[in-house]
PDB file of C-alpha atoms in Angstrom:
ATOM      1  CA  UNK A   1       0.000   0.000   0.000  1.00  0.00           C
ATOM      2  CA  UNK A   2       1.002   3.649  -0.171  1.00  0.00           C
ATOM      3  CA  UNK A   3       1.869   3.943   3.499  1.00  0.00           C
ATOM      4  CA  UNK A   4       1.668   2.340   7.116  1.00  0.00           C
ATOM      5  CA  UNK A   5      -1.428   0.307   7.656  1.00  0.00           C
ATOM      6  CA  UNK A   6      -2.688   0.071  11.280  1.00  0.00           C
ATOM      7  CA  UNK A   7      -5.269  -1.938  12.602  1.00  0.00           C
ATOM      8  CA  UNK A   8      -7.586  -1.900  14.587  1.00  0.00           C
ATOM      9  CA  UNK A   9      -8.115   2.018  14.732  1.00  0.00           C
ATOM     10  CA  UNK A  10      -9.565   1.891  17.972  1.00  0.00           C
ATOM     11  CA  UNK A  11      -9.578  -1.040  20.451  1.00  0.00           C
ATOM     12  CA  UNK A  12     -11.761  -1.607  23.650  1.00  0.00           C
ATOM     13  CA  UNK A  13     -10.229  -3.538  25.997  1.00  0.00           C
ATOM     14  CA  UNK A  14     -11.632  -5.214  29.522  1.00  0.00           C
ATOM     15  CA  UNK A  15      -8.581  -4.839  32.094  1.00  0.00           C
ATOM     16  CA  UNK A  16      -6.544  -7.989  32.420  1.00  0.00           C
ATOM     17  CA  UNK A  17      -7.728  -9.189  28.829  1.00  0.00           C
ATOM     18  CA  UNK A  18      -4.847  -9.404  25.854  1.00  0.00           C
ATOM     19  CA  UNK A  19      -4.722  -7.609  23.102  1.00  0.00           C
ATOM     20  CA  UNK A  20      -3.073  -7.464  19.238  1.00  0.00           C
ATOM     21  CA  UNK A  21      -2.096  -4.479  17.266  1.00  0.00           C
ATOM     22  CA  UNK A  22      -1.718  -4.797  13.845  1.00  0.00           C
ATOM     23  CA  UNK A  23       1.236  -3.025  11.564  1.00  0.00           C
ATOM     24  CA  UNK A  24       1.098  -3.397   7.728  1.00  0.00           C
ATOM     25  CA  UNK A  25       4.757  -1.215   6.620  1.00  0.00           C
ATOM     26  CA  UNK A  26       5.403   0.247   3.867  1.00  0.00           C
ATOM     27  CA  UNK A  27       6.804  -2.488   1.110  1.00  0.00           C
ATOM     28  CA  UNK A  28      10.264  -2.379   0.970  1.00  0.00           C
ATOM     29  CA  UNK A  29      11.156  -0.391   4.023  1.00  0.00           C
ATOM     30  CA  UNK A  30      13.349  -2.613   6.304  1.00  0.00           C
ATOM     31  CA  UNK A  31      13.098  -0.783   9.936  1.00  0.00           C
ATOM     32  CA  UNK A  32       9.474  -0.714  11.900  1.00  0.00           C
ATOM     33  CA  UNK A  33       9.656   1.034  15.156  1.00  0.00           C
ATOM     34  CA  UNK A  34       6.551   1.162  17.624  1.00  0.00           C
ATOM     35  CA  UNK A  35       5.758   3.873  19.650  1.00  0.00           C
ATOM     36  CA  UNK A  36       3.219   4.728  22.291  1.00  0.00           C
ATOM     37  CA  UNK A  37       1.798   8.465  22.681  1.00  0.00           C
ATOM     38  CA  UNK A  38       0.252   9.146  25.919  1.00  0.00           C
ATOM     39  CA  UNK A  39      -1.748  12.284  26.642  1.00  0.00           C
ATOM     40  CA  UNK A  40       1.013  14.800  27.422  1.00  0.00           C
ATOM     41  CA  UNK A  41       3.872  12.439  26.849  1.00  0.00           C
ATOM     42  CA  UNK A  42       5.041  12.525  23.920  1.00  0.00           C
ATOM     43  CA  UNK A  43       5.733   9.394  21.437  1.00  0.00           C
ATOM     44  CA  UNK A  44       7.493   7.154  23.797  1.00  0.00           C
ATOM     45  CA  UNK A  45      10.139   4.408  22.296  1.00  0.00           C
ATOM     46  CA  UNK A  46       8.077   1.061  22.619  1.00  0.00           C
ATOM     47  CA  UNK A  47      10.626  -1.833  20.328  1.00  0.00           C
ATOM     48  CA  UNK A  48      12.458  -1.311  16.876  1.00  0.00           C
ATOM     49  CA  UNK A  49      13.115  -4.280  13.719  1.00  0.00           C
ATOM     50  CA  UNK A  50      15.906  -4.074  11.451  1.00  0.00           C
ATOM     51  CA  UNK A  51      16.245  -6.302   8.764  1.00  0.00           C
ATOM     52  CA  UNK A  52      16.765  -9.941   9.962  1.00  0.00           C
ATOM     53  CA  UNK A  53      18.524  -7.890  13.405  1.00  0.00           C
ATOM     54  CA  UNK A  54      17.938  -9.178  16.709  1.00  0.00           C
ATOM     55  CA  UNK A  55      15.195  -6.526  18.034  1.00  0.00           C
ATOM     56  CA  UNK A  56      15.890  -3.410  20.065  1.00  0.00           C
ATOM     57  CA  UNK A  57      13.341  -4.224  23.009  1.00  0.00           C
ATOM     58  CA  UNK A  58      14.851  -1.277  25.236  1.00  0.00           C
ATOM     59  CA  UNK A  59      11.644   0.560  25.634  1.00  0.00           C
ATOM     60  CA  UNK A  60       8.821  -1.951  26.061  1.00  0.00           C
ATOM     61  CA  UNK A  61       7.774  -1.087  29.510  1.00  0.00           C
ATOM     62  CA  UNK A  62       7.256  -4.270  31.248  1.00  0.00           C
ATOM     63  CA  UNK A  63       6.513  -8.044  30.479  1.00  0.00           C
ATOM     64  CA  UNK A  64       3.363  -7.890  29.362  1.00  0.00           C
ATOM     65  CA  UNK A  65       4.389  -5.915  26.083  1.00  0.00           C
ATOM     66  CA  UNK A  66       5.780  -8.000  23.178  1.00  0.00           C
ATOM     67  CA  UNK A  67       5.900  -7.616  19.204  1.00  0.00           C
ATOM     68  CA  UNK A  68       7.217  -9.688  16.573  1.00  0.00           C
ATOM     69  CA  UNK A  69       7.525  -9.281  13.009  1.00  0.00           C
ATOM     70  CA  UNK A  70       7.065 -11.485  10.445  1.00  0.00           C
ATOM     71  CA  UNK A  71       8.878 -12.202   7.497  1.00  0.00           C
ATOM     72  CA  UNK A  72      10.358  -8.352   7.863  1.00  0.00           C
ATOM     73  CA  UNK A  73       7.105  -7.364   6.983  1.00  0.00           C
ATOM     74  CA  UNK A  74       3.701  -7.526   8.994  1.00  0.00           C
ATOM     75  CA  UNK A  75       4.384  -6.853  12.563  1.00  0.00           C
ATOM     76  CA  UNK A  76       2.284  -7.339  15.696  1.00  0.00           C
ATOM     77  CA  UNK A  77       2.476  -5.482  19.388  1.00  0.00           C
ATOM     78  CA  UNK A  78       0.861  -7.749  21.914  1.00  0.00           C
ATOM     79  CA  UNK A  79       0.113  -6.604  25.511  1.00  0.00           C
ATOM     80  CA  UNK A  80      -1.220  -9.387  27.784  1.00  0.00           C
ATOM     81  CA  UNK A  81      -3.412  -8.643  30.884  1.00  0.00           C
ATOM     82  CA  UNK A  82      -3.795  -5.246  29.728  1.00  0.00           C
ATOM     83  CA  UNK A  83      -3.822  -2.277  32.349  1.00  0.00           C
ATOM     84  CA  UNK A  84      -5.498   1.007  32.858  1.00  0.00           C
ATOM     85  CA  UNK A  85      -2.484   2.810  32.391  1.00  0.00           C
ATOM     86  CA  UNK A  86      -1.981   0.950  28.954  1.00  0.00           C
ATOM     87  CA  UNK A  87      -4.686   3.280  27.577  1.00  0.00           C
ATOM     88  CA  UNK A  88      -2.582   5.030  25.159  1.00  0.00           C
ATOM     89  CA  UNK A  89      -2.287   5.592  21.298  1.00  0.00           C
ATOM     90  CA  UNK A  90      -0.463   2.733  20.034  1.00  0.00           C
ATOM     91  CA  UNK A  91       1.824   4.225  16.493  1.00  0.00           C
ATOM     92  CA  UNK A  92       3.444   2.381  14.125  1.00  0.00           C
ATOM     93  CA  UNK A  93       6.360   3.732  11.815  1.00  0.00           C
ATOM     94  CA  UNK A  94       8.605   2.556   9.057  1.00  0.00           C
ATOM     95  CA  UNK A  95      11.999   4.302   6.988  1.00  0.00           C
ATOM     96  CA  UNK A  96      13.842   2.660   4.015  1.00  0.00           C
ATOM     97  CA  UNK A  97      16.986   2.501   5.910  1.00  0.00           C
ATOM     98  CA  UNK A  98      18.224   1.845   9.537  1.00  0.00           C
ATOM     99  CA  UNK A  99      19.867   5.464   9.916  1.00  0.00           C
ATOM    100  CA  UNK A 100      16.806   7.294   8.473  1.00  0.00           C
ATOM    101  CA  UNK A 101      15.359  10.366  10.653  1.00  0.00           C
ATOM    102  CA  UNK A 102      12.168  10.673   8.549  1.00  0.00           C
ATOM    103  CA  UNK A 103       9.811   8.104   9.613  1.00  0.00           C
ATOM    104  CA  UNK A 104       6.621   7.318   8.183  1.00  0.00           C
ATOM    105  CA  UNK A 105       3.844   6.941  10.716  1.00  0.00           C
ATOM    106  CA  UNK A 106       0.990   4.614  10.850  1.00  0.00           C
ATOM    107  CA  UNK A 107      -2.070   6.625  11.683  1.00  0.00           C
ATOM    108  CA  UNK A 108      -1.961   4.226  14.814  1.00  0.00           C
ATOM    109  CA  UNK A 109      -4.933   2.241  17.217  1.00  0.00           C
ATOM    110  CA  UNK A 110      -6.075   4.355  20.245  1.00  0.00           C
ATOM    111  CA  UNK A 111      -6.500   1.172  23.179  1.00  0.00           C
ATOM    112  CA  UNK A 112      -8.489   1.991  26.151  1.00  0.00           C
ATOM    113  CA  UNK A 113      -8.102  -0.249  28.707  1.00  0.00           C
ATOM    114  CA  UNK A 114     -11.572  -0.276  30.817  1.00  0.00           C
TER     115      UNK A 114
ATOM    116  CA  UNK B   1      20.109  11.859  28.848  1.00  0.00           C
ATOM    117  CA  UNK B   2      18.103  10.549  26.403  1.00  0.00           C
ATOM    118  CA  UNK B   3      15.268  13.043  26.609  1.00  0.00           C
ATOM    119  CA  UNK B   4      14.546  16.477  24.390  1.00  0.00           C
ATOM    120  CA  UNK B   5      13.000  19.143  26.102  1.00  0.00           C
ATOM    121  CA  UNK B   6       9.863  20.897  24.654  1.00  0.00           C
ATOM    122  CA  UNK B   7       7.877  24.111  24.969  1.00  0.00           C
ATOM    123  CA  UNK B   8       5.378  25.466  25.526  1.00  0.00           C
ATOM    124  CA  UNK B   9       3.168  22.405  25.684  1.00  0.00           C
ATOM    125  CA  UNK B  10       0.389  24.600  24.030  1.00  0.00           C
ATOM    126  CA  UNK B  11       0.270  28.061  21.774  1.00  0.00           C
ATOM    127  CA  UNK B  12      -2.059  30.287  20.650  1.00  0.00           C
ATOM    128  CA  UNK B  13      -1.031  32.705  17.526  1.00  0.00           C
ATOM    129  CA  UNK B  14      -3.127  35.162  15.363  1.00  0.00           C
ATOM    130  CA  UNK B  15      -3.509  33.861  11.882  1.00  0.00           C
ATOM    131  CA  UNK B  16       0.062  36.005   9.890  1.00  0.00           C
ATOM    132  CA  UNK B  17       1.958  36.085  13.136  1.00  0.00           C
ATOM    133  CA  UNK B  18       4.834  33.639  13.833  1.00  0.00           C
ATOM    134  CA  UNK B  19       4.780  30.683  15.831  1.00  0.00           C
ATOM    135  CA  UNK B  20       7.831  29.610  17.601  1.00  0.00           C
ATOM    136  CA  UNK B  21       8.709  26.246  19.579  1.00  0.00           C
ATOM    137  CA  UNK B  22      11.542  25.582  21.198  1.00  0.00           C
ATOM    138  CA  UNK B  23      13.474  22.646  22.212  1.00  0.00           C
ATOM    139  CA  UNK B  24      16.944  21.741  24.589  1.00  0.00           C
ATOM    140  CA  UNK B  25      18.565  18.337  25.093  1.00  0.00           C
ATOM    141  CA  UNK B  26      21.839  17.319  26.558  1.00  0.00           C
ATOM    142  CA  UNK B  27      23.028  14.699  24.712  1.00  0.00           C
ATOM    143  CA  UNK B  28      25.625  15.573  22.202  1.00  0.00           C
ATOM    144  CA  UNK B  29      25.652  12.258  20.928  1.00  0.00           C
ATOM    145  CA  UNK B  30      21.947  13.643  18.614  1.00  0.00           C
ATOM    146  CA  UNK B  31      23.072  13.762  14.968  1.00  0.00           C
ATOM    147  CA  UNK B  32      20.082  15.275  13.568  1.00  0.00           C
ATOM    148  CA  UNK B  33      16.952  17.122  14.122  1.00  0.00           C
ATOM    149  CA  UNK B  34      13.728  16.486  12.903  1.00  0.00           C
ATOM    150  CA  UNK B  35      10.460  18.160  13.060  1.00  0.00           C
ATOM    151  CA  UNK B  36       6.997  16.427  12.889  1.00  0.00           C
ATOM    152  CA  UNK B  37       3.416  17.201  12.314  1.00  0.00           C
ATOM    153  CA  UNK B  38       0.766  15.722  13.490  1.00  0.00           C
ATOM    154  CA  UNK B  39      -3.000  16.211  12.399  1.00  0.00           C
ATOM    155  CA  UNK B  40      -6.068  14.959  14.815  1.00  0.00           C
ATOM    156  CA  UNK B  41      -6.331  11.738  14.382  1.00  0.00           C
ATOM    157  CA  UNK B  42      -3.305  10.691  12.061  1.00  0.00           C
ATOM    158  CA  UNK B  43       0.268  10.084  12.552  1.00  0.00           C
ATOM    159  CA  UNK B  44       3.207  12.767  12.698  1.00  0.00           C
ATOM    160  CA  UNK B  45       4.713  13.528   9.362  1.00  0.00           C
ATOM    161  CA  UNK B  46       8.064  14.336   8.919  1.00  0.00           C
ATOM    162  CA  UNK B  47       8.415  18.436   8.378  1.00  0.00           C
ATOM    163  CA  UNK B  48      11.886  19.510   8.191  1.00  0.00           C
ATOM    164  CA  UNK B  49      15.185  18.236   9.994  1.00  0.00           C
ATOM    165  CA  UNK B  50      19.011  19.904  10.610  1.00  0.00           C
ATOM    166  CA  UNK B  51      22.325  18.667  11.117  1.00  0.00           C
ATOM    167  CA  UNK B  52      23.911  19.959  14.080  1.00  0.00           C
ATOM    168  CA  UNK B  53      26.905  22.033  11.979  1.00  0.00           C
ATOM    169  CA  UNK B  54      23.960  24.068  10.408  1.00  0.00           C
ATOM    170  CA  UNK B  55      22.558  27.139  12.472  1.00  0.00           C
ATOM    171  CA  UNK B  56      19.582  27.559  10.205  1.00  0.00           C
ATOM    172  CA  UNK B  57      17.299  25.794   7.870  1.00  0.00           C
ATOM    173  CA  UNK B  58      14.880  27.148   5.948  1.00  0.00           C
ATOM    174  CA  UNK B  59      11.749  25.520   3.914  1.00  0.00           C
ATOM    175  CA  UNK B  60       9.073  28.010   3.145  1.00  0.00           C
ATOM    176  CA  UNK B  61       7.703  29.270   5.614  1.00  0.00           C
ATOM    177  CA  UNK B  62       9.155  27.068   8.156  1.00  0.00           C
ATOM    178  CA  UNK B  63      12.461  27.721   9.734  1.00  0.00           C
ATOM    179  CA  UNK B  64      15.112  25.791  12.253  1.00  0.00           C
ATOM    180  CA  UNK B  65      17.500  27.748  13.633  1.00  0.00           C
ATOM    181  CA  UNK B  66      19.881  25.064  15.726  1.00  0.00           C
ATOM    182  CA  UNK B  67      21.921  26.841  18.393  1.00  0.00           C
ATOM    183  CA  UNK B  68      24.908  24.207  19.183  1.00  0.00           C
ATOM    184  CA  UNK B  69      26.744  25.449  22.136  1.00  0.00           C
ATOM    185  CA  UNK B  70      23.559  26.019  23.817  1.00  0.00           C
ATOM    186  CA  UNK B  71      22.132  22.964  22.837  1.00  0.00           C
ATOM    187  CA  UNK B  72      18.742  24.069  21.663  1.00  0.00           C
ATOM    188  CA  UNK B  73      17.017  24.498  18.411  1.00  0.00           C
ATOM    189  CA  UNK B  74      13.857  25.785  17.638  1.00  0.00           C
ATOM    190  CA  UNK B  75      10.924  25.900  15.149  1.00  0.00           C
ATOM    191  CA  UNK B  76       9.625  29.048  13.070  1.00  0.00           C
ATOM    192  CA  UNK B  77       6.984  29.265  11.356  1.00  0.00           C
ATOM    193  CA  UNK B  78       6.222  32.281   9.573  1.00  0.00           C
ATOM    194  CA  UNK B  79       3.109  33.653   8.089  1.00  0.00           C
ATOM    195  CA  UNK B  80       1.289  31.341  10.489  1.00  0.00           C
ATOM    196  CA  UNK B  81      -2.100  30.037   8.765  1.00  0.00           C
ATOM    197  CA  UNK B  82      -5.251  28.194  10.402  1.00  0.00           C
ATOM    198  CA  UNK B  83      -4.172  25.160   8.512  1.00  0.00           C
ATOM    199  CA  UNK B  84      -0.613  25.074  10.245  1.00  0.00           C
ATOM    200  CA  UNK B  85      -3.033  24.213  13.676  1.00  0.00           C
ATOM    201  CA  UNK B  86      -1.765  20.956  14.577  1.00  0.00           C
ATOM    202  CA  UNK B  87       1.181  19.140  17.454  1.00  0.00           C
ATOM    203  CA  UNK B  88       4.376  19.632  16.562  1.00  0.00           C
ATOM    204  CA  UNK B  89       7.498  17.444  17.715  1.00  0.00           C
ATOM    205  CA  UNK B  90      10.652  17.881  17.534  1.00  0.00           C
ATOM    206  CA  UNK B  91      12.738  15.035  18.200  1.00  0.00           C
ATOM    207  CA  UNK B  92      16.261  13.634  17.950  1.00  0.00           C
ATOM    208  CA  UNK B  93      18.390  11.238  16.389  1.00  0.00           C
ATOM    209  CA  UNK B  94      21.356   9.161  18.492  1.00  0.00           C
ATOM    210  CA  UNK B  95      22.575   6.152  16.333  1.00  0.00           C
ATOM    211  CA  UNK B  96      23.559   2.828  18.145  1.00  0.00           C
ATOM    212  CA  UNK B  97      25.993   0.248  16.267  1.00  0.00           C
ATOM    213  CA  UNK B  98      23.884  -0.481  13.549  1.00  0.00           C
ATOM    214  CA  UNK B  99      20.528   1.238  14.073  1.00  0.00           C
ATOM    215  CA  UNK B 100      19.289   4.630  15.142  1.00  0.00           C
ATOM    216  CA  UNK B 101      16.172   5.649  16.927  1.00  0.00           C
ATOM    217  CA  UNK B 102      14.643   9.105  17.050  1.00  0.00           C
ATOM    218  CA  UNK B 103      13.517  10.242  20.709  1.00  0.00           C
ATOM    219  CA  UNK B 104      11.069  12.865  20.554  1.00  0.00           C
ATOM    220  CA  UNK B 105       9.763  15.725  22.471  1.00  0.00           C
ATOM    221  CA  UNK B 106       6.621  16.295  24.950  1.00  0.00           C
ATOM    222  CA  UNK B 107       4.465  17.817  21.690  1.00  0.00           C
ATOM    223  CA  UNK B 108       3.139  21.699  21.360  1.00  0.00           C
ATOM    224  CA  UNK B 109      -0.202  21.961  20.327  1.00  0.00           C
ATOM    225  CA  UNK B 110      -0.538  24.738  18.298  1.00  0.00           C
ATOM    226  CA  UNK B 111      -3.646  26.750  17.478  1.00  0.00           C
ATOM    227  CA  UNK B 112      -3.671  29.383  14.823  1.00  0.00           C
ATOM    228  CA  UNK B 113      -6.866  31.963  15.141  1.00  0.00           C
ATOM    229  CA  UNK B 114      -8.222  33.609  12.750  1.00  0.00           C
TER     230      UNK B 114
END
């Protein structure tokens, strides 16, 4: 498609359930980071894919937050026994190259956790 | 260390008057500076970036001026117009052996009246 692909939009969530976020990238463009914007936070550094890399899992904030991607393509963010506090907008973004600064977003899933 | 400083978190600005957002970090490891947009509803978009050995870049009416020594750098935009009412970002790149991430700041919401 012509750019990131996110999905669900929105996601309604009972606390403790689990949930799956969907990322579709951009063909052809080898990183995928995932970020998570907050009310008032900013985009905060979730987990970033590079190629056939070993992932950078630095800023997944606990346990309960995974991702994988397949095939360096379709990638999926999965947070088990979701939280209140994991209500959040959940983006998605992809560049052509691992040093690229210009990122193409996802128009990302808002999650509330009730 | 990590972290880019942001403000003001929110701005007001008659339609024709200039809008200005500024930004600090402390990390000299950054090698470049991006800007982002973001719309309600969709994901930021990449606006214009600066290399740290450039004090000023200019793309219509939008302007970085990057102030080195002080480590801060800041967003113009000129000729501000309803349609430039959106969050802006600025954010930072720090590479790490074979990848790079881009950390970004808090967000200023912007509002341009009429």
């Amino acid at each position: 498609g012509a750019g990131v692909s996110q999905s669900p939009s929105n996601k309604v969530t009972e606390k403790g359930k689990d949930v799956e976020l969907r990322c579709d990238p951009i063909s052809g463009h080898t990183a995928l980071y995932w970020y998570r914007q907050s009310l008032g936070q900013g985009l905060e550094f979730l987990i970033y894919f590079q190629g056939n890399s070993a992932p950078d899992k630095s800023g997944l904030p606990s346990d309960r937050f995974s991702a994988e991607r397949t095939g360096g393509s379709v990638s999926t963010l999965t947070i088990q026994r979701t939280q209140q506090e994991d209500s959040a907008v959940y983006l998605c973004a992809t560049s052509t190259a691992a040093y690229s600064y210009g990122y193409t977003f996802g128009s990302g899933t808002r999650l509330t956790v009730v | 260390q990590q972290q880019v400083k942001q403000s003001p978190q929110s701005l007001i600005v008659q339609k024709g008057g200039i809008s200005i957002i500024n930004c600090a970090y402390e990390n000299t490891a950054f090698d470049y500076f991006p800007w982002y947009q973001q719309f309600p509803g969709k994901g930021p978009a990449l606006l214009i970036a600066i290399r740290p050995d450039v004090s000023e870049k200019k793309e219509g009416r939008f302007t970085i001026s990057f102030n080195k020594s002080a480590k801060q750098f800041s967003l113009h935009i000129m000729d501000s117009q309803p349609g430039d009412s959106a969050t802006y970002f600025c954010a930072a790149r720090w590479r790490t052996g074979t990848a790079s991430k881009l950390t970004f700041g808090t967000g200023t919401r912007l509002q341009v009246t009429l």
